[in-house]
Amino acid sequence: EVVLTQSPGTLSLSPGERAALSCRASQSVNNNYLAWYQQKPGQAPRLLIYGASSRATGIPDRFSGSGSETDFTLTINRLESEDFAVYYCQQYGSSPRTFGQGTKVEIK
Amino acid sequence: EVRLLESGGGLVQPGGSLRLSCEASGFIFSAYGMTWVRQTPGKGLEDVAVISGSGSSTYYADSVKGRFTISRDNSNNTLYLQMSALRAEDTAVYYCAVSRGFLGAFFDYWGQGTLISVSS
């Protein structure tokens, strides 16, 4: 199976700063089928990005995804208070679908 | 508005059984694949069981194969997960999630989750 490794484990930033979250795959992700989700405490994950770079409906344009093959990045420009959460990447190009272990973005 | 409402969670003894339900609304239920995803602090997020829109295709994680059964009632817009021979390691929050396809698809929407605790 494709193992996804997210880094860093925790990112401490201030509102207004830019966050760059990494997701590395143990092998190439077919068709760049890579998604990003946001999860806040006590809530279900929410889809942010699919296909490595396409924003889901209703997602602000300060969220952007990039990358291909084995290296992917989620960038959050101008962090807002509601963006402090845990972020997961998921690959859906190979079976089984797999998730990274998450990156927590916390307020510095 | 898409809504997914899970129910059926709770405390169960090892070896016991439980059935989870997920009532869906706000989309054409039969047109979408559905997945039960579980989340634990140790193992993170993982697909448990997947079913195609028609119900004709299913997939199970190796860890639950032979013990869990996924099914759906498209006439009542409800997804099920029958869980038997439960083990301590099945303890998790279980989410139902919607995807546009079977296995090769991301999750557009998730339910709020239901907690399963397997303990004596």
PDB file of C-alpha atoms in Angstrom:
ATOM      1  CA  GLU A   1       0.000   0.000   0.000  1.00  0.00           C
ATOM      2  CA  VAL A   2       1.006   3.628  -0.460  1.00  0.00           C
ATOM      3  CA  VAL A   3       2.333   5.090   2.778  1.00  0.00           C
ATOM      4  CA  LEU A   4       1.858   8.834   3.206  1.00  0.00           C
ATOM      5  CA  THR A   5       4.177  10.721   5.523  1.00  0.00           C
ATOM      6  CA  GLN A   6       3.171  14.202   6.591  1.00  0.00           C
ATOM      7  CA  SER A   7       5.518  16.810   7.959  1.00  0.00           C
ATOM      8  CA  PRO A   8       5.916  18.562  10.198  1.00  0.00           C
ATOM      9  CA  GLY A   9       3.884  16.881  12.894  1.00  0.00           C
ATOM     10  CA  THR A  10       2.999  20.250  14.378  1.00  0.00           C
ATOM     11  CA  LEU A  11       3.284  23.725  12.898  1.00  0.00           C
ATOM     12  CA  SER A  12       3.142  26.680  15.293  1.00  0.00           C
ATOM     13  CA  LEU A  13       2.209  29.874  13.488  1.00  0.00           C
ATOM     14  CA  SER A  14       0.502  33.210  14.090  1.00  0.00           C
ATOM     15  CA  PRO A  15      -2.650  34.455  12.353  1.00  0.00           C
ATOM     16  CA  GLY A  16      -1.755  36.114   9.075  1.00  0.00           C
ATOM     17  CA  GLU A  17       1.254  33.865   8.475  1.00  0.00           C
ATOM     18  CA  ARG A  18       1.594  31.323   5.712  1.00  0.00           C
ATOM     19  CA  ALA A  19       1.547  27.565   6.362  1.00  0.00           C
ATOM     20  CA  ALA A  20       3.160  24.964   4.135  1.00  0.00           C
ATOM     21  CA  LEU A  21       2.284  21.344   4.905  1.00  0.00           C
ATOM     22  CA  SER A  22       4.074  18.462   3.234  1.00  0.00           C
ATOM     23  CA  CYS A  23       2.767  15.036   2.256  1.00  0.00           C
ATOM     24  CA  ARG A  24       5.216  12.515   0.810  1.00  0.00           C
ATOM     25  CA  ALA A  25       4.189   9.205  -0.705  1.00  0.00           C
ATOM     26  CA  SER A  26       6.179   5.974  -0.588  1.00  0.00           C
ATOM     27  CA  GLN A  27       5.462   5.536  -4.299  1.00  0.00           C
ATOM     28  CA  SER A  28       4.033   7.649  -7.056  1.00  0.00           C
ATOM     29  CA  VAL A  29       0.371   8.551  -6.536  1.00  0.00           C
ATOM     30  CA  ASN A  30      -1.543   7.452  -9.608  1.00  0.00           C
ATOM     31  CA  ASN A  31      -3.050  10.350 -11.582  1.00  0.00           C
ATOM     32  CA  ASN A  32      -2.043  12.655  -8.705  1.00  0.00           C
ATOM     33  CA  TYR A  33      -5.144  11.451  -6.891  1.00  0.00           C
ATOM     34  CA  LEU A  34      -4.267  13.253  -3.675  1.00  0.00           C
ATOM     35  CA  ALA A  35      -6.767  14.965  -1.394  1.00  0.00           C
ATOM     36  CA  TRP A  36      -6.431  17.181   1.671  1.00  0.00           C
ATOM     37  CA  TYR A  37      -8.879  17.332   4.571  1.00  0.00           C
ATOM     38  CA  GLN A  38      -9.207  19.638   7.562  1.00  0.00           C
ATOM     39  CA  GLN A  39     -10.386  18.344  10.914  1.00  0.00           C
ATOM     40  CA  LYS A  40     -11.261  20.395  13.959  1.00  0.00           C
ATOM     41  CA  PRO A  41     -11.697  18.891  17.453  1.00  0.00           C
ATOM     42  CA  GLY A  42     -14.887  16.897  17.776  1.00  0.00           C
ATOM     43  CA  GLN A  43     -15.720  17.304  14.102  1.00  0.00           C
ATOM     44  CA  ALA A  44     -15.513  15.137  11.030  1.00  0.00           C
ATOM     45  CA  PRO A  45     -12.868  15.817   8.387  1.00  0.00           C
ATOM     46  CA  ARG A  46     -13.811  18.299   5.675  1.00  0.00           C
ATOM     47  CA  LEU A  47     -12.618  18.084   2.080  1.00  0.00           C
ATOM     48  CA  LEU A  48     -10.370  20.968   1.045  1.00  0.00           C
ATOM     49  CA  ILE A  49      -8.465  19.838  -2.041  1.00  0.00           C
ATOM     50  CA  TYR A  50      -8.758  16.954  -4.491  1.00  0.00           C
ATOM     51  CA  GLY A  51      -6.733  15.958  -7.513  1.00  0.00           C
ATOM     52  CA  ALA A  52      -3.719  17.521  -5.761  1.00  0.00           C
ATOM     53  CA  SER A  53      -4.731  21.076  -6.645  1.00  0.00           C
ATOM     54  CA  SER A  54      -8.481  21.470  -7.136  1.00  0.00           C
ATOM     55  CA  ARG A  55     -10.325  23.291  -4.385  1.00  0.00           C
ATOM     56  CA  ALA A  56     -13.546  21.745  -3.149  1.00  0.00           C
ATOM     57  CA  THR A  57     -16.769  23.712  -3.260  1.00  0.00           C
ATOM     58  CA  GLY A  58     -16.851  26.601  -0.823  1.00  0.00           C
ATOM     59  CA  ILE A  59     -13.182  26.409   0.147  1.00  0.00           C
ATOM     60  CA  PRO A  60     -11.508  29.836   0.360  1.00  0.00           C
ATOM     61  CA  ASP A  61      -8.791  30.589  -2.155  1.00  0.00           C
ATOM     62  CA  ARG A  62      -6.207  31.043   0.606  1.00  0.00           C
ATOM     63  CA  PHE A  63      -6.037  27.230   0.515  1.00  0.00           C
ATOM     64  CA  SER A  64      -4.042  25.798  -2.364  1.00  0.00           C
ATOM     65  CA  GLY A  65      -2.583  22.420  -3.214  1.00  0.00           C
ATOM     66  CA  SER A  66       0.386  21.581  -5.370  1.00  0.00           C
ATOM     67  CA  GLY A  67       2.755  18.781  -6.209  1.00  0.00           C
ATOM     68  CA  SER A  68       2.868  15.572  -8.159  1.00  0.00           C
ATOM     69  CA  GLU A  69       4.019  11.956  -8.047  1.00  0.00           C
ATOM     70  CA  THR A  70       5.423  11.580  -4.526  1.00  0.00           C
ATOM     71  CA  ASP A  71       5.640  15.141  -3.171  1.00  0.00           C
ATOM     72  CA  PHE A  72       2.602  17.250  -2.373  1.00  0.00           C
ATOM     73  CA  THR A  73       2.059  20.480  -0.481  1.00  0.00           C
ATOM     74  CA  LEU A  74      -0.932  22.191   1.063  1.00  0.00           C
ATOM     75  CA  THR A  75      -0.385  25.925   1.426  1.00  0.00           C
ATOM     76  CA  ILE A  76      -2.564  28.150   3.564  1.00  0.00           C
ATOM     77  CA  ASN A  77      -1.968  31.847   2.929  1.00  0.00           C
ATOM     78  CA  ARG A  78      -2.776  34.437   5.591  1.00  0.00           C
ATOM     79  CA  LEU A  79      -3.857  32.042   8.341  1.00  0.00           C
ATOM     80  CA  GLU A  80      -7.158  32.904   9.950  1.00  0.00           C
ATOM     81  CA  SER A  81      -8.297  31.806  13.396  1.00  0.00           C
ATOM     82  CA  GLU A  82     -10.612  29.132  11.970  1.00  0.00           C
ATOM     83  CA  ASP A  83      -7.714  27.509  10.077  1.00  0.00           C
ATOM     84  CA  PHE A  84      -6.028  26.174  13.200  1.00  0.00           C
ATOM     85  CA  ALA A  85      -6.802  22.489  12.963  1.00  0.00           C
ATOM     86  CA  VAL A  86      -5.349  19.143  11.922  1.00  0.00           C
ATOM     87  CA  TYR A  87      -4.802  18.491   8.214  1.00  0.00           C
ATOM     88  CA  TYR A  88      -4.678  15.084   6.560  1.00  0.00           C
ATOM     89  CA  CYS A  89      -3.641  14.041   3.091  1.00  0.00           C
ATOM     90  CA  GLN A  90      -5.186  11.005   1.414  1.00  0.00           C
ATOM     91  CA  GLN A  91      -4.276   9.156  -1.733  1.00  0.00           C
ATOM     92  CA  TYR A  92      -7.074   7.522  -3.701  1.00  0.00           C
ATOM     93  CA  GLY A  93      -5.111   6.451  -6.760  1.00  0.00           C
ATOM     94  CA  SER A  94      -4.350   2.976  -5.439  1.00  0.00           C
ATOM     95  CA  SER A  95      -6.228   0.493  -3.359  1.00  0.00           C
ATOM     96  CA  PRO A  96      -6.343   0.618  -0.434  1.00  0.00           C
ATOM     97  CA  ARG A  97      -6.863   4.348  -0.089  1.00  0.00           C
ATOM     98  CA  THR A  98      -4.562   5.611   2.602  1.00  0.00           C
ATOM     99  CA  PHE A  99      -4.226   8.682   4.797  1.00  0.00           C
ATOM    100  CA  GLY A 100      -1.256  10.484   6.235  1.00  0.00           C
ATOM    101  CA  GLN A 101      -0.933  10.739  10.000  1.00  0.00           C
ATOM    102  CA  GLY A 102      -1.810  14.435  10.037  1.00  0.00           C
ATOM    103  CA  THR A 103      -0.212  17.829  10.641  1.00  0.00           C
ATOM    104  CA  LYS A 104      -1.521  19.986  13.443  1.00  0.00           C
ATOM    105  CA  VAL A 105      -1.486  23.720  12.779  1.00  0.00           C
ATOM    106  CA  GLU A 106      -1.560  25.466  16.122  1.00  0.00           C
ATOM    107  CA  ILE A 107      -1.558  29.054  17.239  1.00  0.00           C
ATOM    108  CA  LYS A 108       1.891  30.279  18.219  1.00  0.00           C
TER     109      LYS A 108
ATOM    110  CA  GLU B   1     -27.612  20.317   1.843  1.00  0.00           C
ATOM    111  CA  VAL B   2     -25.890  16.955   2.301  1.00  0.00           C
ATOM    112  CA  ARG B   3     -26.520  15.345   5.671  1.00  0.00           C
ATOM    113  CA  LEU B   4     -25.143  12.078   7.000  1.00  0.00           C
ATOM    114  CA  LEU B   5     -26.354  10.917  10.397  1.00  0.00           C
ATOM    115  CA  GLU B   6     -24.667   7.921  11.995  1.00  0.00           C
ATOM    116  CA  SER B   7     -26.177   5.948  14.829  1.00  0.00           C
ATOM    117  CA  GLY B   8     -25.687   2.660  16.629  1.00  0.00           C
ATOM    118  CA  GLY B   9     -22.427   3.271  18.426  1.00  0.00           C
ATOM    119  CA  GLY B  10     -21.731   2.464  22.029  1.00  0.00           C
ATOM    120  CA  LEU B  11     -19.945   0.179  24.442  1.00  0.00           C
ATOM    121  CA  VAL B  12     -19.754  -3.508  23.562  1.00  0.00           C
ATOM    122  CA  GLN B  13     -17.857  -6.443  25.033  1.00  0.00           C
ATOM    123  CA  PRO B  14     -15.134  -8.233  23.093  1.00  0.00           C
ATOM    124  CA  GLY B  15     -16.687 -10.829  20.826  1.00  0.00           C
ATOM    125  CA  GLY B  16     -19.927  -8.912  20.673  1.00  0.00           C
ATOM    126  CA  SER B  17     -21.856  -7.455  17.763  1.00  0.00           C
ATOM    127  CA  LEU B  18     -23.139  -4.055  16.778  1.00  0.00           C
ATOM    128  CA  ARG B  19     -24.855  -2.520  13.760  1.00  0.00           C
ATOM    129  CA  LEU B  20     -24.144   1.003  12.649  1.00  0.00           C
ATOM    130  CA  SER B  21     -26.507   3.003  10.473  1.00  0.00           C
ATOM    131  CA  CYS B  22     -25.956   6.120   8.400  1.00  0.00           C
ATOM    132  CA  GLU B  23     -29.015   8.005   7.204  1.00  0.00           C
ATOM    133  CA  ALA B  24     -28.269  10.142   4.164  1.00  0.00           C
ATOM    134  CA  SER B  25     -30.087  13.077   2.636  1.00  0.00           C
ATOM    135  CA  GLY B  26     -29.459  15.950   0.258  1.00  0.00           C
ATOM    136  CA  PHE B  27     -28.058  13.931  -2.633  1.00  0.00           C
ATOM    137  CA  ILE B  28     -28.987  11.025  -4.902  1.00  0.00           C
ATOM    138  CA  PHE B  29     -27.891   8.289  -2.543  1.00  0.00           C
ATOM    139  CA  SER B  30     -27.830   5.453  -5.074  1.00  0.00           C
ATOM    140  CA  ALA B  31     -25.445   7.372  -7.336  1.00  0.00           C
ATOM    141  CA  TYR B  32     -22.612   7.502  -4.816  1.00  0.00           C
ATOM    142  CA  GLY B  33     -20.188   5.119  -3.261  1.00  0.00           C
ATOM    143  CA  MET B  34     -20.229   4.969   0.501  1.00  0.00           C
ATOM    144  CA  THR B  35     -17.474   4.137   2.933  1.00  0.00           C
ATOM    145  CA  TRP B  36     -17.137   3.486   6.624  1.00  0.00           C
ATOM    146  CA  VAL B  37     -13.932   5.135   7.803  1.00  0.00           C
ATOM    147  CA  ARG B  38     -12.629   4.770  11.335  1.00  0.00           C
ATOM    148  CA  GLN B  39     -10.296   6.954  13.310  1.00  0.00           C
ATOM    149  CA  THR B  40      -8.141   6.066  16.281  1.00  0.00           C
ATOM    150  CA  PRO B  41      -5.412   8.045  18.011  1.00  0.00           C
ATOM    151  CA  GLY B  42      -2.916   5.295  17.238  1.00  0.00           C
ATOM    152  CA  LYS B  43      -3.668   4.264  13.667  1.00  0.00           C
ATOM    153  CA  GLY B  44      -5.275   7.447  12.404  1.00  0.00           C
ATOM    154  CA  LEU B  45      -7.820   7.289   9.604  1.00  0.00           C
ATOM    155  CA  GLU B  46      -8.483   4.102   7.671  1.00  0.00           C
ATOM    156  CA  ASP B  47     -11.052   2.737   5.255  1.00  0.00           C
ATOM    157  CA  VAL B  48     -12.963  -0.051   6.926  1.00  0.00           C
ATOM    158  CA  ALA B  49     -15.522  -1.020   4.301  1.00  0.00           C
ATOM    159  CA  VAL B  50     -16.657   0.398   0.975  1.00  0.00           C
ATOM    160  CA  ILE B  51     -19.768  -0.204  -1.119  1.00  0.00           C
ATOM    161  CA  SER B  52     -20.631   0.926  -4.628  1.00  0.00           C
ATOM    162  CA  GLY B  53     -23.725   2.968  -5.402  1.00  0.00           C
ATOM    163  CA  SER B  54     -25.714  -0.030  -6.569  1.00  0.00           C
ATOM    164  CA  GLY B  55     -24.423  -2.189  -3.743  1.00  0.00           C
ATOM    165  CA  SER B  56     -23.028  -4.760  -6.131  1.00  0.00           C
ATOM    166  CA  SER B  57     -19.380  -4.186  -5.179  1.00  0.00           C
ATOM    167  CA  THR B  58     -17.846  -4.173  -1.743  1.00  0.00           C
ATOM    168  CA  TYR B  59     -14.366  -3.879  -0.264  1.00  0.00           C
ATOM    169  CA  TYR B  60     -13.116  -4.630   3.225  1.00  0.00           C
ATOM    170  CA  ALA B  61      -9.916  -3.844   5.015  1.00  0.00           C
ATOM    171  CA  ASP B  62      -8.016  -7.013   5.869  1.00  0.00           C
ATOM    172  CA  SER B  63      -8.425  -6.236   9.563  1.00  0.00           C
ATOM    173  CA  VAL B  64     -12.209  -6.583   9.397  1.00  0.00           C
ATOM    174  CA  LYS B  65     -12.708  -9.064   6.566  1.00  0.00           C
ATOM    175  CA  GLY B  66     -15.011 -11.880   7.612  1.00  0.00           C
ATOM    176  CA  ARG B  67     -16.219  -9.964  10.672  1.00  0.00           C
ATOM    177  CA  PHE B  68     -17.859  -6.824   9.248  1.00  0.00           C
ATOM    178  CA  THR B  69     -20.501  -6.539   6.522  1.00  0.00           C
ATOM    179  CA  ILE B  70     -21.356  -3.345   4.700  1.00  0.00           C
ATOM    180  CA  SER B  71     -24.736  -2.956   3.040  1.00  0.00           C
ATOM    181  CA  ARG B  72     -27.078  -0.256   1.871  1.00  0.00           C
ATOM    182  CA  ASP B  73     -30.805   0.299   1.364  1.00  0.00           C
ATOM    183  CA  ASN B  74     -31.134   2.692  -1.544  1.00  0.00           C
ATOM    184  CA  SER B  75     -34.878   2.900  -1.130  1.00  0.00           C
ATOM    185  CA  ASN B  76     -34.400   4.338   2.360  1.00  0.00           C
ATOM    186  CA  ASN B  77     -31.113   6.184   1.762  1.00  0.00           C
ATOM    187  CA  THR B  78     -29.384   4.280   4.547  1.00  0.00           C
ATOM    188  CA  LEU B  79     -25.961   2.708   4.861  1.00  0.00           C
ATOM    189  CA  TYR B  80     -25.200  -0.044   7.352  1.00  0.00           C
ATOM    190  CA  LEU B  81     -22.204  -1.715   8.930  1.00  0.00           C
ATOM    191  CA  GLN B  82     -22.827  -5.000  10.700  1.00  0.00           C
ATOM    192  CA  MET B  83     -19.943  -5.632  13.061  1.00  0.00           C
ATOM    193  CA  SER B  84     -19.376  -8.973  14.778  1.00  0.00           C
ATOM    194  CA  ALA B  85     -16.592 -10.695  16.712  1.00  0.00           C
ATOM    195  CA  LEU B  86     -15.544  -7.254  17.884  1.00  0.00           C
ATOM    196  CA  ARG B  87     -12.063  -6.766  19.276  1.00  0.00           C
ATOM    197  CA  ALA B  88     -10.486  -4.113  21.447  1.00  0.00           C
ATOM    198  CA  GLU B  89      -8.622  -2.810  18.410  1.00  0.00           C
ATOM    199  CA  ASP B  90     -11.952  -2.014  16.711  1.00  0.00           C
ATOM    200  CA  THR B  91     -12.436   0.761  19.253  1.00  0.00           C
ATOM    201  CA  ALA B  92     -12.651   3.965  17.224  1.00  0.00           C
ATOM    202  CA  VAL B  93     -14.851   6.734  15.939  1.00  0.00           C
ATOM    203  CA  TYR B  94     -16.623   5.438  12.853  1.00  0.00           C
ATOM    204  CA  TYR B  95     -17.609   7.844  10.097  1.00  0.00           C
ATOM    205  CA  CYS B  96     -19.709   7.254   7.029  1.00  0.00           C
ATOM    206  CA  ALA B  97     -18.428   9.133   4.007  1.00  0.00           C
ATOM    207  CA  VAL B  98     -19.643   9.822   0.476  1.00  0.00           C
ATOM    208  CA  SER B  99     -17.577   9.482  -2.660  1.00  0.00           C
ATOM    209  CA  ARG B 100     -18.284   9.897  -6.346  1.00  0.00           C
ATOM    210  CA  GLY B 101     -17.008   6.451  -7.145  1.00  0.00           C
ATOM    211  CA  PHE B 102     -16.074   3.163  -5.565  1.00  0.00           C
ATOM    212  CA  LEU B 103     -12.449   2.861  -4.414  1.00  0.00           C
ATOM    213  CA  GLY B 104     -10.712   5.441  -6.596  1.00  0.00           C
ATOM    214  CA  ALA B 105     -12.458   8.461  -5.170  1.00  0.00           C
ATOM    215  CA  PHE B 106     -12.056  11.019  -2.424  1.00  0.00           C
ATOM    216  CA  PHE B 107     -14.688  11.827   0.187  1.00  0.00           C
ATOM    217  CA  ASP B 108     -16.907  14.766  -0.597  1.00  0.00           C
ATOM    218  CA  TYR B 109     -18.796  14.603   2.687  1.00  0.00           C
ATOM    219  CA  TRP B 110     -18.494  12.918   6.069  1.00  0.00           C
ATOM    220  CA  GLY B 111     -20.960  12.227   8.831  1.00  0.00           C
ATOM    221  CA  GLN B 112     -20.337  13.447  12.378  1.00  0.00           C
ATOM    222  CA  GLY B 113     -19.115  10.049  13.551  1.00  0.00           C
ATOM    223  CA  THR B 114     -20.168   7.533  16.161  1.00  0.00           C
ATOM    224  CA  LEU B 115     -17.925   6.094  18.850  1.00  0.00           C
ATOM    225  CA  ILE B 116     -17.486   2.368  19.278  1.00  0.00           C
ATOM    226  CA  SER B 117     -15.789   1.170  22.458  1.00  0.00           C
ATOM    227  CA  VAL B 118     -14.944  -2.508  22.729  1.00  0.00           C
ATOM    228  CA  SER B 119     -14.150  -3.350  26.306  1.00  0.00           C
ATOM    229  CA  SER B 120     -15.061  -5.772  29.051  1.00  0.00           C
TER     230      SER B 120
END
